[in-house]
Amino acid sequence: MIKLLSEFKPTEAGKVVRVGGEGRMRRRLLDMGITPGAEVVMRKVAPLGDPIEVTLRGYELTLRKAEAACVEVEIGDR
Amino acid sequence: MRIFALAGNPNCGKTTLFNALTGATAHVGNWPGVTVDKREGVYKKCSEKIGIVDLPGIYSLSPYTPEEVISRNYILGGEPSGIINIIDATNLERNLYLTMQLLETDVPVIVALNMMDEVDKSGDKVDVAALEEKLGVPVMPISALTGAGIKELMTRAVALSEKREGTTVLPSSLREIVELKAFYEKEGVSSPLFHAVKLLENDELELEFRGAKAAREKVCGIASAGEETAAASDDCVDYEAVVADERYKYISEKLAPAKTRKTTKPTLTKSDKIDRLLTHRVWAIPIFIVMMFFVFHFTFSENLFFLNGFTESQAWMPSLVDLGLAVEENGETVYNNFGVQLLSVIYDGAVFSPGVILTNLLNLILDSISGGIVGGMESAGAAAWATGLVGDGILGGIFAVLGFLPQILVLFLFFSILEDSGYMARIAFVLDRVFRKFGVSGRAFMPMIMGFGCSVPAAINTRTLADEKERTATIRVIPFFSCGAKLPILTAVAGGIVAAFGIGNADVITFAMYALGVVAAIVCLMLMRNTSLKGETPPFIMELPAYHRPRFKNLMLHLWDKTKHFVKKAFTIIFASTVIIWLFSHLSWNWHYLSDEQMNESILASIGMFIQPLFTPLGFGSQLGRFGWVFAVAAITGLIAKENVIATFTTLAICIGAYMGEGTEEGIEELAGLISVIQADTGISMQAFTAALISFIAFNMTTIPCFAACATAKGELQKGKFKWTVAFWLASSYIVGSMVYTVGAWVWPLAIWLAVIAAVIALIVLRNKGKFDITKIFKRKKKVKNTEAES
C-alpha cells in the first residue's frame, strides 16, 4: 500500500517510492537521502503536531508535514 | 605551502579534527552547520608545513545554503591541493553521499574515517581496505577526539599525487555526462566532470554558466527523444532524482556493506530515552521554558534560587550595612575591611548568581586598578584634564565594558552546553510550528536566542538558514533580542526609575522590556514576511544529531573565542569612542578645555541640544529641559557600542553635578541623580517622565545596534539590503519609542495606535489578497502623464 509520509503514524515504516515537490525543497530531500528505495521509519511528531521526525539511512531527520507530503512511501513489514 | 581543505557533513567531527591538526582555537558545536566561517591553520608535525582550511559542514555540493556555496566555490576555486573528506563512521551512508560528489571534481581526495573509536565500542566493524578499493582514494581510520590515526592520515595526505581525474558512480546517464563534460572541456573549465553532473542535475549555479543552458537542452533533448521517456514526461528525464538515487544506490549496494553491525539494536539507547523526555508531547515546552529561565537566572539574578523571597516584602536577608559590616557614605558603601568587601561579591542582602558574582569580582579588581592609577597621577601632580581623561574617559569607559564580560561568558557557556549536547536542534524541532506562524523556520530560533548574548555571532549564525529572505528578516530582528550589552541600560534605567521615584520593581521593568523586544521582533517579522520580504515559508529539513555530553575542551575553546573578541572590541572601538566622547564633552567649539561644571558649553552638548527636539515624540526630547540633551547624546554614543549608553550617563551625570562621588559600574545612582535634577528643573510629571525613560530603553533596544553588529550585518546581508536595514531599525525604534511614551504618559493614545495598527493590518491583508494596490494609484498617474506626453 502506498501512503504519503505525512500520513504516517509513529513506528510505521516503509520504502520510498517517489519524491515529488520541486526546486530547492526537493533537491534537499534528495540530498538528505530521501530517494526511491530508501527505508524510512516514522519516529514521532513534534509536540505541536508538526514537524515530524523520521529515521533513515541510520540517522534522524526532521521535516515538516508539508514536505513529507511530497514523499510517497510503500508500507512494508518492519 | 600546500593547502588541504577539510570537508564533511555537519557534526562529523570536522572542527575537532581541525583543532587537533592546527592546535587552533576554533569552536566546535553540535548544531548542524555551526561552523559557518572558513577557518585556517597550519599543520606542522610533518616534513613540510601544510595549510589547513576548515570548510563549513555540508551535506551536498548543491547550492542549498550559503555554506554549501562557500564550500563548493572554495573547492573548485583551485586553491586547495587536496581535500580531506571526513566521514562519520557511525553513519556511513549519508556521509558518503558528499564523498561521491567530491570524487567528481579533479581535486585529490583522501577520506578520513572518523569516530572509529565509537564504532569499535559498539562492536561494529568497518572494512577500511574494501572501502579504499571501491572509492579509489586513500581511506584512513582516525579518531579526531583521541587523536588516533591523525599522523598517519597526514602522512598519506602529503603523499597524495598532485593530480587526479574526477570519477563518477553514475552509470545510466553516462552518455549525457560525457557530452556535457566535453562542453566544459572545450570551455577550458577545471573539474569538467563535476560541472557536467551538476548541469545534468539542473543545478541553478551551473545554469548561469555561459552557454550551459543551451548545452543541457541540446544533450537532454536528444535523450528524451531517443529513449522511451517521451511518454513519461513532457520535459526530459528527471535527472535530479536519477542522479541522487543512483549515488545512494551505489553507496548502499557497494559501499555500506563495508560496515558490519554486531546486532540490530532493538532496545532504547540512552539518547532515545533523553529524547523521549525532551521532545515529549506535554513536557517539551515546559522543560524548555524552565531551562531558559535557569540559564538567565544563573547569569543575571541577584537573588539566587529566590532564597531571599520572591518579592521585596518577603525579603528577609540583611544587607551588609544592616549587619554593621559596612556604612553608607555619600551614597557609596564603605566596607569595614577587605574581607567584607570580598563577601560583598557573593552576598549583599541576597545571595548572587554565578554570573553576578563573577561580574562583582572583576569590577572589584578593575576598580582598584583604576583607583590606583588615578591616585598615582594625582599624587604625581598631573593636570586636572589629564586625570579626568585617564580616569573618567579612558579607564571608566573600558572598564565599564569589560565589566559585562563575565555575564556574557556565563550566558555563552550555557548556550554552548545546550548547543553541544544536541538540545538546540530539538528546540528547533519543537518550536518550528510556532516560528512558522511568524514566517520563519524553527532554525531561525537559534540565531534569535543567541541574540540575547550578542548580535554579532547571532548574525553570522543565520548562514544556516537556507532562504535568503528568511535570513534578511532574521538579521534585522536579531538586535531586538536584547543583547548582553543592552542589559546594563535596562538595569540602570529601571534601577534609576525605582531609586528616584520609589515606585515599581526593577526586575519587572527589565523583564517587561525583554518581552517588549521579543514582541517587536515577532511583529516586525510578520510585517516583513507579508510585505517587503514576502515569500513561502522556507522548508525545514534538518538532521537531528545524536545527543552527547558536551566536551569540556570544546566549551572552553568557545568561551576563549568570545573573550578574545570582546576584549578586542573593548580596547578598539569602545576605547576610541570613549576618548572621542570625553574630548567632545570637555572641549568647547574653540578648542578650550572645559571643566566638568562647564559641560553645557561643550561640543557634545551643542550636538545633543541640536538633535534633542528629534526625540520629543519619544518623550526624552525638548520636554526634559536644559539637561535633556544627555539622553540625546547617550542615544548617539549607543550607536558606537551599547555599553557606551550607561558610560555616557555616568560621565555626564557627574559632569553636570547630578551625582557626587566616583562613578559606579551599574550607573543606577547616577541616573537616579540625573532624573531628580531634571525633574526639579522642568517640573515634569512622574508618569510622563517614567514613560519617557521606559521609551528611552525601548528606543535603544530596537534601534540600530552597535558598530560591530552593524558591520557583521552588512557583511551577511545581500548587497543593497543594508541601507534598508538601517532605515528599518531607525523606523522601528522611533515607532516603538513613541508608542511606549504616548501610551505610558497619557494612556488614551492607545486607542489611536490600535486604530492605526488595525488599519495597517487591514491594508496588508487586502493587498496580499490582491484587492488593493497602492502602486496602482501611482501607475495610473504615470500612465496619464505618459499619454499626455505622447499626445
CSV table of N, CA, C and O in Angstrom, one decimal, chain B residues 104 106 165 173-200 209-212 214-216 218-219:
chain,number,residue,atom,x,y,z
B,104,GLU,N,33.9,13.6,-7.9
B,104,GLU,CA,33.6,14.0,-9.3
B,104,GLU,C,34.5,15.2,-9.7
B,104,GLU,O,34.6,15.6,-10.9
B,106,ASP,N,38.2,17.3,-9.9
B,106,ASP,CA,39.6,16.8,-10.2
B,106,ASP,C,40.5,17.0,-9.1
B,106,ASP,O,41.7,16.8,-9.2
B,165,GLU,N,41.9,12.7,-11.6
B,165,GLU,CA,40.8,13.0,-12.5
B,165,GLU,C,39.5,12.5,-11.9
B,165,GLU,O,39.4,11.5,-11.3
B,173,SER,N,23.4,7.5,-16.9
B,173,SER,CA,23.3,8.8,-17.7
B,173,SER,C,24.7,9.1,-18.3
B,173,SER,O,25.0,10.3,-18.6
B,174,LEU,N,25.5,8.1,-18.4
B,174,LEU,CA,26.9,8.3,-18.8
B,174,LEU,C,27.0,9.1,-20.1
B,174,LEU,O,27.9,10.0,-20.2
B,175,ARG,N,26.2,8.8,-21.1
B,175,ARG,CA,26.3,9.4,-22.4
B,175,ARG,C,26.1,10.9,-22.2
B,175,ARG,O,26.9,11.7,-22.7
B,176,GLU,N,25.1,11.3,-21.5
B,176,GLU,CA,24.8,12.7,-21.4
B,176,GLU,C,26.0,13.4,-20.6
B,176,GLU,O,26.4,14.5,-21.0
B,177,ILE,N,26.5,12.7,-19.6
B,177,ILE,CA,27.6,13.3,-18.8
B,177,ILE,C,28.8,13.5,-19.7
B,177,ILE,O,29.4,14.5,-19.7
B,178,VAL,N,29.1,12.5,-20.5
B,178,VAL,CA,30.3,12.6,-21.4
B,178,VAL,C,30.1,13.8,-22.3
B,178,VAL,O,31.1,14.6,-22.5
B,179,GLU,N,28.9,13.9,-22.9
B,179,GLU,CA,28.7,15.0,-23.8
B,179,GLU,C,28.8,16.4,-23.1
B,179,GLU,O,29.5,17.3,-23.6
B,180,LEU,N,28.2,16.5,-21.9
B,180,LEU,CA,28.3,17.8,-21.2
B,180,LEU,C,29.7,18.0,-20.7
B,180,LEU,O,30.2,19.2,-20.7
B,181,LYS,N,30.4,17.0,-20.4
B,181,LYS,CA,31.8,17.1,-20.0
B,181,LYS,C,32.7,17.7,-21.1
B,181,LYS,O,33.5,18.6,-20.9
B,182,ALA,N,32.4,17.2,-22.3
B,182,ALA,CA,33.1,17.7,-23.5
B,182,ALA,C,32.8,19.2,-23.7
B,182,ALA,O,33.8,19.9,-24.0
B,183,PHE,N,31.6,19.6,-23.4
B,183,PHE,CA,31.3,21.0,-23.5
B,183,PHE,C,32.1,21.8,-22.5
B,183,PHE,O,32.7,22.9,-22.9
B,184,TYR,N,32.3,21.3,-21.3
B,184,TYR,CA,33.0,22.1,-20.3
B,184,TYR,C,34.5,22.0,-20.6
B,184,TYR,O,35.2,23.0,-20.4
B,185,GLU,N,35.0,20.9,-21.1
B,185,GLU,CA,36.4,20.8,-21.5
B,185,GLU,C,36.8,21.8,-22.6
B,185,GLU,O,37.8,22.4,-22.6
B,186,LYS,N,35.8,22.0,-23.5
B,186,LYS,CA,36.0,22.9,-24.6
B,186,LYS,C,36.1,24.3,-24.1
B,186,LYS,O,36.8,25.2,-24.5
B,187,GLU,N,35.3,24.6,-23.0
B,187,GLU,CA,35.3,25.9,-22.4
B,187,GLU,C,36.6,26.1,-21.5
B,187,GLU,O,36.8,27.2,-21.0
B,188,GLY,N,37.3,25.0,-21.3
B,188,GLY,CA,38.6,25.2,-20.5
B,188,GLY,C,38.3,25.3,-19.0
B,188,GLY,O,39.1,25.8,-18.3
B,189,VAL,N,37.2,24.7,-18.6
B,189,VAL,CA,36.9,24.7,-17.1
B,189,VAL,C,37.6,23.5,-16.4
B,189,VAL,O,37.6,22.4,-17.0
B,190,SER,N,38.1,23.7,-15.2
B,190,SER,CA,38.6,22.6,-14.5
B,190,SER,C,37.5,21.8,-13.8
B,190,SER,O,36.4,22.3,-13.7
B,191,SER,N,37.8,20.6,-13.5
B,191,SER,CA,36.8,19.7,-12.9
B,191,SER,C,35.5,19.6,-13.8
B,191,SER,O,34.4,19.8,-13.4
B,192,PRO,N,35.8,19.3,-15.1
B,192,PRO,CA,34.6,19.3,-16.1
B,192,PRO,C,33.6,18.2,-15.7
B,192,PRO,O,32.4,18.4,-15.9
B,193,LEU,N,34.0,17.1,-15.1
B,193,LEU,CA,33.0,16.0,-14.8
B,193,LEU,C,32.1,16.5,-13.7
B,193,LEU,O,30.9,16.3,-13.9
B,194,PHE,N,32.6,17.2,-12.7
B,194,PHE,CA,31.7,17.7,-11.7
B,194,PHE,C,30.7,18.6,-12.2
B,194,PHE,O,29.5,18.5,-12.0
B,195,HIS,N,31.2,19.6,-13.0
B,195,HIS,CA,30.2,20.6,-13.6
B,195,HIS,C,29.2,19.9,-14.5
B,195,HIS,O,28.0,20.2,-14.5
B,196,ALA,N,29.7,18.9,-15.2
B,196,ALA,CA,28.7,18.2,-16.1
B,196,ALA,C,27.6,17.5,-15.4
B,196,ALA,O,26.4,17.6,-15.7
B,197,VAL,N,28.0,16.8,-14.3
B,197,VAL,CA,27.0,16.1,-13.5
B,197,VAL,C,26.0,17.2,-12.9
B,197,VAL,O,24.8,17.0,-12.9
B,198,LYS,N,26.6,18.3,-12.3
B,198,LYS,CA,25.7,19.3,-11.7
B,198,LYS,C,24.8,19.9,-12.7
B,198,LYS,O,23.6,20.2,-12.5
B,199,LEU,N,25.3,20.1,-14.0
B,199,LEU,CA,24.4,20.7,-15.0
B,199,LEU,C,23.3,19.7,-15.3
B,199,LEU,O,22.2,20.1,-15.5
B,200,LEU,N,23.7,18.5,-15.4
B,200,LEU,CA,22.6,17.5,-15.7
B,200,LEU,C,21.5,17.5,-14.6
B,200,LEU,O,20.4,17.3,-14.9
B,209,PHE,N,26.2,29.5,-16.0
B,209,PHE,CA,27.4,29.5,-16.9
B,209,PHE,C,27.0,29.7,-18.3
B,209,PHE,O,26.1,29.2,-18.8
B,210,ARG,N,27.9,30.5,-19.0
B,210,ARG,CA,27.6,30.9,-20.3
B,210,ARG,C,27.5,29.7,-21.3
B,210,ARG,O,28.4,28.9,-21.3
B,211,GLY,N,26.3,29.6,-21.9
B,211,GLY,CA,26.1,28.5,-22.9
B,211,GLY,C,25.7,27.2,-22.3
B,211,GLY,O,25.4,26.3,-23.0
B,212,ALA,N,25.7,27.1,-20.9
B,212,ALA,CA,25.4,25.9,-20.3
B,212,ALA,C,24.0,25.4,-20.5
B,212,ALA,O,23.7,24.2,-20.7
B,214,ALA,N,22.0,26.1,-22.9
B,214,ALA,CA,21.8,25.6,-24.3
B,214,ALA,C,22.4,24.2,-24.5
B,214,ALA,O,21.7,23.3,-25.1
B,215,ALA,N,23.6,24.0,-23.9
B,215,ALA,CA,24.2,22.7,-24.0
B,215,ALA,C,23.4,21.6,-23.4
B,215,ALA,O,23.2,20.5,-23.9
B,216,ARG,N,22.8,22.0,-22.2
B,216,ARG,CA,22.0,21.0,-21.5
B,216,ARG,C,20.7,20.6,-22.3
B,216,ARG,O,20.4,19.5,-22.5
B,218,LYS,N,20.3,20.8,-25.4
B,218,LYS,CA,20.7,20.0,-26.6
B,218,LYS,C,20.9,18.5,-26.2
B,218,LYS,O,20.3,17.7,-26.8
B,219,VAL,N,21.7,18.3,-25.2
B,219,VAL,CA,22.0,17.0,-24.8
B,219,VAL,C,20.8,16.3,-24.2
B,219,VAL,O,20.5,15.1,-24.6
